[in-house]
Amino acid sequence: MSAACRAPQRLNRTRSRSRRAALATAGAAAAALVLSACGSGGTSGGSGNTNFITGKDGIATVEKGERAAAPDLSGTTIDGKKLDVADYKGKVVVINVWGSWCPPCRAEAVNFVTVAKDTADKGVQFVGINTRDTSTEPARAFEKEFGVTYPSLYDPTGRLMLRFKKGTLNPQAIPSTLVLDRDGKIAARTLQPLSEEKLREMLDPVVAEK
């Protein structure tokens, strides 16, 4: 077979391999999206450039002097009001990333409502970040069903989640929960749904800080 005949065959094989590689990459990306969309979370170690430690309970913490500041978390709530988490500086802030479509979020909602009420007089503010709901209607129905009274920023595309720097305690799953200290720095994170006991375990040490 002449070189001229072999060349198109080589080109076709190359194109076929490229198409297979592209499909594999797309499939992996889709799988990652599904896993992060509503998973039970995971754990991250304190290796590399990170400065946090994840315990066996799945709660990652950072020593007070090594914490990173939370990014700009401001926008419109699901009720159409303006909210800036920075305005709560001086309080301990619990950030919960949730979606009305997410079964683990529904399972943990009553725990957040209970602890939010119990800790309000201790200078604790709860704020939700509602994500991947295509409209605010199901999110408002979720809040009504579970008696959620604290505000939630509406973030359908995950824009706010992407503002967290890599290597910090950033939310990587739904649900995710973060605790910000009174200086607006990230003190703790978990990537799993929380029982009332685990939520208090995560929050109480930050509340106790002087």
PDB file of N, CA, C and O in Angstrom, residues 114-155:
ATOM      1  N   THR A 114     -33.232  23.774  64.533  1.00  0.00           N
ATOM      2  CA  THR A 114     -33.162  23.641  65.992  1.00  0.00           C
ATOM      3  C   THR A 114     -31.950  24.350  66.565  1.00  0.00           C
ATOM      4  O   THR A 114     -32.057  25.128  67.526  1.00  0.00           O
ATOM      5  N   VAL A 115     -30.765  24.093  65.975  1.00  0.00           N
ATOM      6  CA  VAL A 115     -29.531  24.677  66.512  1.00  0.00           C
ATOM      7  C   VAL A 115     -29.493  26.187  66.266  1.00  0.00           C
ATOM      8  O   VAL A 115     -28.996  26.941  67.114  1.00  0.00           O
ATOM      9  N   ALA A 116     -30.025  26.644  65.154  1.00  0.00           N
ATOM     10  CA  ALA A 116     -30.074  28.079  64.880  1.00  0.00           C
ATOM     11  C   ALA A 116     -30.873  28.809  65.954  1.00  0.00           C
ATOM     12  O   ALA A 116     -30.469  29.883  66.437  1.00  0.00           O
ATOM     13  N   LYS A 117     -32.004  28.242  66.351  1.00  0.00           N
ATOM     14  CA  LYS A 117     -32.823  28.861  67.401  1.00  0.00           C
ATOM     15  C   LYS A 117     -32.113  28.820  68.748  1.00  0.00           C
ATOM     16  O   LYS A 117     -32.131  29.798  69.506  1.00  0.00           O
ATOM     17  N   ASP A 118     -31.443  27.708  69.048  1.00  0.00           N
ATOM     18  CA  ASP A 118     -30.801  27.536  70.348  1.00  0.00           C
ATOM     19  C   ASP A 118     -29.581  28.434  70.529  1.00  0.00           C
ATOM     20  O   ASP A 118     -29.198  28.748  71.672  1.00  0.00           O
ATOM     21  N   THR A 119     -28.931  28.805  69.447  1.00  0.00           N
ATOM     22  CA  THR A 119     -27.670  29.549  69.547  1.00  0.00           C
ATOM     23  C   THR A 119     -27.788  31.023  69.161  1.00  0.00           C
ATOM     24  O   THR A 119     -26.794  31.748  69.184  1.00  0.00           O
ATOM     25  N   ALA A 120     -28.972  31.461  68.808  1.00  0.00           N
ATOM     26  CA  ALA A 120     -29.139  32.853  68.360  1.00  0.00           C
ATOM     27  C   ALA A 120     -28.697  33.848  69.428  1.00  0.00           C
ATOM     28  O   ALA A 120     -28.089  34.881  69.121  1.00  0.00           O
ATOM     29  N   ASP A 121     -28.974  33.529  70.709  1.00  0.00           N
ATOM     30  CA  ASP A 121     -28.600  34.456  71.780  1.00  0.00           C
ATOM     31  C   ASP A 121     -27.132  34.336  72.176  1.00  0.00           C
ATOM     32  O   ASP A 121     -26.667  35.037  73.082  1.00  0.00           O
ATOM     33  N   LYS A 122     -26.396  33.459  71.493  1.00  0.00           N
ATOM     34  CA  LYS A 122     -24.954  33.326  71.733  1.00  0.00           C
ATOM     35  C   LYS A 122     -24.141  34.025  70.648  1.00  0.00           C
ATOM     36  O   LYS A 122     -22.928  33.832  70.547  1.00  0.00           O
ATOM     37  N   GLY A 123     -24.808  34.807  69.820  1.00  0.00           N
ATOM     38  CA  GLY A 123     -24.105  35.526  68.754  1.00  0.00           C
ATOM     39  C   GLY A 123     -23.813  34.670  67.547  1.00  0.00           C
ATOM     40  O   GLY A 123     -22.789  34.858  66.884  1.00  0.00           O
ATOM     41  N   VAL A 124     -24.696  33.724  67.234  1.00  0.00           N
ATOM     42  CA  VAL A 124     -24.524  32.844  66.080  1.00  0.00           C
ATOM     43  C   VAL A 124     -25.585  33.187  65.030  1.00  0.00           C
ATOM     44  O   VAL A 124     -26.771  33.318  65.353  1.00  0.00           O
ATOM     45  N   GLN A 125     -25.152  33.329  63.793  1.00  0.00           N
ATOM     46  CA  GLN A 125     -26.050  33.607  62.676  1.00  0.00           C
ATOM     47  C   GLN A 125     -25.936  32.492  61.640  1.00  0.00           C
ATOM     48  O   GLN A 125     -24.840  32.161  61.191  1.00  0.00           O
ATOM     49  N   PHE A 126     -27.051  31.916  61.266  1.00  0.00           N
ATOM     50  CA  PHE A 126     -27.082  30.910  60.202  1.00  0.00           C
ATOM     51  C   PHE A 126     -27.448  31.581  58.880  1.00  0.00           C
ATOM     52  O   PHE A 126     -28.310  32.459  58.835  1.00  0.00           O
ATOM     53  N   VAL A 127     -26.771  31.153  57.807  1.00  0.00           N
ATOM     54  CA  VAL A 127     -27.058  31.639  56.456  1.00  0.00           C
ATOM     55  C   VAL A 127     -26.996  30.449  55.506  1.00  0.00           C
ATOM     56  O   VAL A 127     -26.038  29.674  55.530  1.00  0.00           O
ATOM     57  N   GLY A 128     -28.002  30.290  54.677  1.00  0.00           N
ATOM     58  CA  GLY A 128     -27.979  29.249  53.669  1.00  0.00           C
ATOM     59  C   GLY A 128     -27.486  29.774  52.334  1.00  0.00           C
ATOM     60  O   GLY A 128     -27.551  30.975  52.062  1.00  0.00           O
ATOM     61  N   ILE A 129     -26.966  28.880  51.532  1.00  0.00           N
ATOM     62  CA  ILE A 129     -26.700  29.173  50.122  1.00  0.00           C
ATOM     63  C   ILE A 129     -27.467  28.132  49.321  1.00  0.00           C
ATOM     64  O   ILE A 129     -27.100  26.953  49.299  1.00  0.00           O
ATOM     65  N   ASN A 130     -28.547  28.551  48.713  1.00  0.00           N
ATOM     66  CA  ASN A 130     -29.380  27.646  47.923  1.00  0.00           C
ATOM     67  C   ASN A 130     -28.828  27.562  46.513  1.00  0.00           C
ATOM     68  O   ASN A 130     -28.633  28.579  45.849  1.00  0.00           O
ATOM     69  N   THR A 131     -28.558  26.345  46.040  1.00  0.00           N
ATOM     70  CA  THR A 131     -27.930  26.203  44.729  1.00  0.00           C
ATOM     71  C   THR A 131     -28.614  25.138  43.881  1.00  0.00           C
ATOM     72  O   THR A 131     -29.215  24.188  44.406  1.00  0.00           O
ATOM     73  N   ARG A 132     -28.537  25.329  42.567  1.00  0.00           N
ATOM     74  CA  ARG A 132     -29.049  24.409  41.550  1.00  0.00           C
ATOM     75  C   ARG A 132     -30.562  24.229  41.575  1.00  0.00           C
ATOM     76  O   ARG A 132     -31.079  23.303  40.972  1.00  0.00           O
ATOM     77  N   ASP A 133     -31.263  25.090  42.278  1.00  0.00           N
ATOM     78  CA  ASP A 133     -32.709  25.163  42.110  1.00  0.00           C
ATOM     79  C   ASP A 133     -32.973  26.109  40.944  1.00  0.00           C
ATOM     80  O   ASP A 133     -32.429  27.219  40.901  1.00  0.00           O
ATOM     81  N   THR A 134     -33.784  25.690  39.999  1.00  0.00           N
ATOM     82  CA  THR A 134     -33.994  26.472  38.775  1.00  0.00           C
ATOM     83  C   THR A 134     -34.830  27.717  39.010  1.00  0.00           C
ATOM     84  O   THR A 134     -34.860  28.613  38.162  1.00  0.00           O
ATOM     85  N   SER A 135     -35.514  27.785  40.148  1.00  0.00           N
ATOM     86  CA  SER A 135     -36.244  28.988  40.528  1.00  0.00           C
ATOM     87  C   SER A 135     -36.290  29.037  42.047  1.00  0.00           C
ATOM     88  O   SER A 135     -35.945  28.061  42.729  1.00  0.00           O
ATOM     89  N   THR A 136     -36.729  30.161  42.588  1.00  0.00           N
ATOM     90  CA  THR A 136     -36.794  30.290  44.043  1.00  0.00           C
ATOM     91  C   THR A 136     -38.036  29.632  44.640  1.00  0.00           C
ATOM     92  O   THR A 136     -38.108  29.443  45.853  1.00  0.00           O
ATOM     93  N   GLU A 137     -38.989  29.264  43.795  1.00  0.00           N
ATOM     94  CA  GLU A 137     -40.242  28.703  44.304  1.00  0.00           C
ATOM     95  C   GLU A 137     -40.030  27.421  45.112  1.00  0.00           C
ATOM     96  O   GLU A 137     -40.518  27.311  46.250  1.00  0.00           O
ATOM     97  N   PRO A 138     -39.303  26.404  44.579  1.00  0.00           N
ATOM     98  CA  PRO A 138     -39.076  25.195  45.391  1.00  0.00           C
ATOM     99  C   PRO A 138     -38.229  25.475  46.629  1.00  0.00           C
ATOM    100  O   PRO A 138     -38.401  24.813  47.659  1.00  0.00           O
ATOM    101  N   ALA A 139     -37.337  26.440  46.558  1.00  0.00           N
ATOM    102  CA  ALA A 139     -36.513  26.783  47.720  1.00  0.00           C
ATOM    103  C   ALA A 139     -37.371  27.396  48.822  1.00  0.00           C
ATOM    104  O   ALA A 139     -37.210  27.077  50.012  1.00  0.00           O
ATOM    105  N   ARG A 140     -38.295  28.261  48.452  1.00  0.00           N
ATOM    106  CA  ARG A 140     -39.196  28.854  49.447  1.00  0.00           C
ATOM    107  C   ARG A 140     -40.118  27.788  50.053  1.00  0.00           C
ATOM    108  O   ARG A 140     -40.423  27.811  51.244  1.00  0.00           O
ATOM    109  N   ALA A 141     -40.556  26.841  49.216  1.00  0.00           N
ATOM    110  CA  ALA A 141     -41.397  25.756  49.717  1.00  0.00           C
ATOM    111  C   ALA A 141     -40.624  24.899  50.722  1.00  0.00           C
ATOM    112  O   ALA A 141     -41.185  24.447  51.730  1.00  0.00           O
ATOM    113  N   PHE A 142     -39.336  24.670  50.450  1.00  0.00           N
ATOM    114  CA  PHE A 142     -38.458  23.926  51.358  1.00  0.00           C
ATOM    115  C   PHE A 142     -38.406  24.631  52.711  1.00  0.00           C
ATOM    116  O   PHE A 142     -38.560  24.000  53.763  1.00  0.00           O
ATOM    117  N   GLU A 143     -38.167  25.930  52.700  1.00  0.00           N
ATOM    118  CA  GLU A 143     -38.069  26.685  53.949  1.00  0.00           C
ATOM    119  C   GLU A 143     -39.380  26.650  54.732  1.00  0.00           C
ATOM    120  O   GLU A 143     -39.379  26.531  55.960  1.00  0.00           O
ATOM    121  N   LYS A 144     -40.483  26.745  54.026  1.00  0.00           N
ATOM    122  CA  LYS A 144     -41.782  26.697  54.686  1.00  0.00           C
ATOM    123  C   LYS A 144     -42.024  25.326  55.314  1.00  0.00           C
ATOM    124  O   LYS A 144     -42.508  25.210  56.449  1.00  0.00           O
ATOM    125  N   GLU A 145     -41.671  24.270  54.586  1.00  0.00           N
ATOM    126  CA  GLU A 145     -41.887  22.918  55.070  1.00  0.00           C
ATOM    127  C   GLU A 145     -41.110  22.635  56.349  1.00  0.00           C
ATOM    128  O   GLU A 145     -41.622  21.989  57.279  1.00  0.00           O
ATOM    129  N   PHE A 146     -39.867  23.118  56.413  1.00  0.00           N
ATOM    130  CA  PHE A 146     -39.006  22.792  57.547  1.00  0.00           C
ATOM    131  C   PHE A 146     -38.914  23.916  58.581  1.00  0.00           C
ATOM    132  O   PHE A 146     -38.194  23.788  59.565  1.00  0.00           O
ATOM    133  N   GLY A 147     -39.614  25.017  58.361  1.00  0.00           N
ATOM    134  CA  GLY A 147     -39.620  26.100  59.333  1.00  0.00           C
ATOM    135  C   GLY A 147     -38.324  26.880  59.395  1.00  0.00           C
ATOM    136  O   GLY A 147     -37.935  27.379  60.457  1.00  0.00           O
ATOM    137  N   VAL A 148     -37.646  26.998  58.261  1.00  0.00           N
ATOM    138  CA  VAL A 148     -36.380  27.734  58.208  1.00  0.00           C
ATOM    139  C   VAL A 148     -36.669  29.231  58.240  1.00  0.00           C
ATOM    140  O   VAL A 148     -37.384  29.757  57.380  1.00  0.00           O
ATOM    141  N   THR A 149     -36.116  29.919  59.217  1.00  0.00           N
ATOM    142  CA  THR A 149     -36.347  31.358  59.349  1.00  0.00           C
ATOM    143  C   THR A 149     -35.116  32.199  59.023  1.00  0.00           C
ATOM    144  O   THR A 149     -35.229  33.399  58.814  1.00  0.00           O
ATOM    145  N   TYR A 150     -33.940  31.574  58.998  1.00  0.00           N
ATOM    146  CA  TYR A 150     -32.737  32.335  58.654  1.00  0.00           C
ATOM    147  C   TYR A 150     -32.650  32.492  57.129  1.00  0.00           C
ATOM    148  O   TYR A 150     -33.234  31.706  56.372  1.00  0.00           O
ATOM    149  N   PRO A 151     -31.922  33.498  56.643  1.00  0.00           N
ATOM    150  CA  PRO A 151     -31.904  33.793  55.202  1.00  0.00           C
ATOM    151  C   PRO A 151     -31.029  32.836  54.411  1.00  0.00           C
ATOM    152  O   PRO A 151     -30.098  32.235  54.941  1.00  0.00           O
ATOM    153  N   SER A 152     -31.341  32.709  53.125  1.00  0.00           N
ATOM    154  CA  SER A 152     -30.517  31.925  52.201  1.00  0.00           C
ATOM    155  C   SER A 152     -30.277  32.724  50.930  1.00  0.00           C
ATOM    156  O   SER A 152     -31.226  33.222  50.307  1.00  0.00           O
ATOM    157  N   LEU A 153     -29.014  32.848  50.551  1.00  0.00           N
ATOM    158  CA  LEU A 153     -28.659  33.455  49.271  1.00  0.00           C
ATOM    159  C   LEU A 153     -29.058  32.515  48.142  1.00  0.00           C
ATOM    160  O   LEU A 153     -28.909  31.290  48.257  1.00  0.00           O
ATOM    161  N   TYR A 154     -29.560  33.079  47.074  1.00  0.00           N
ATOM    162  CA  TYR A 154     -29.958  32.275  45.914  1.00  0.00           C
ATOM    163  C   TYR A 154     -28.791  32.226  44.938  1.00  0.00           C
ATOM    164  O   TYR A 154     -28.366  33.243  44.407  1.00  0.00           O
ATOM    165  N   ASP A 155     -28.260  31.033  44.715  1.00  0.00           N
ATOM    166  CA  ASP A 155     -27.048  30.848  43.905  1.00  0.00           C
ATOM    167  C   ASP A 155     -27.248  29.661  42.969  1.00  0.00           C
ATOM    168  O   ASP A 155     -26.610  28.621  43.128  1.00  0.00           O
TER     169      ASP A 155
END
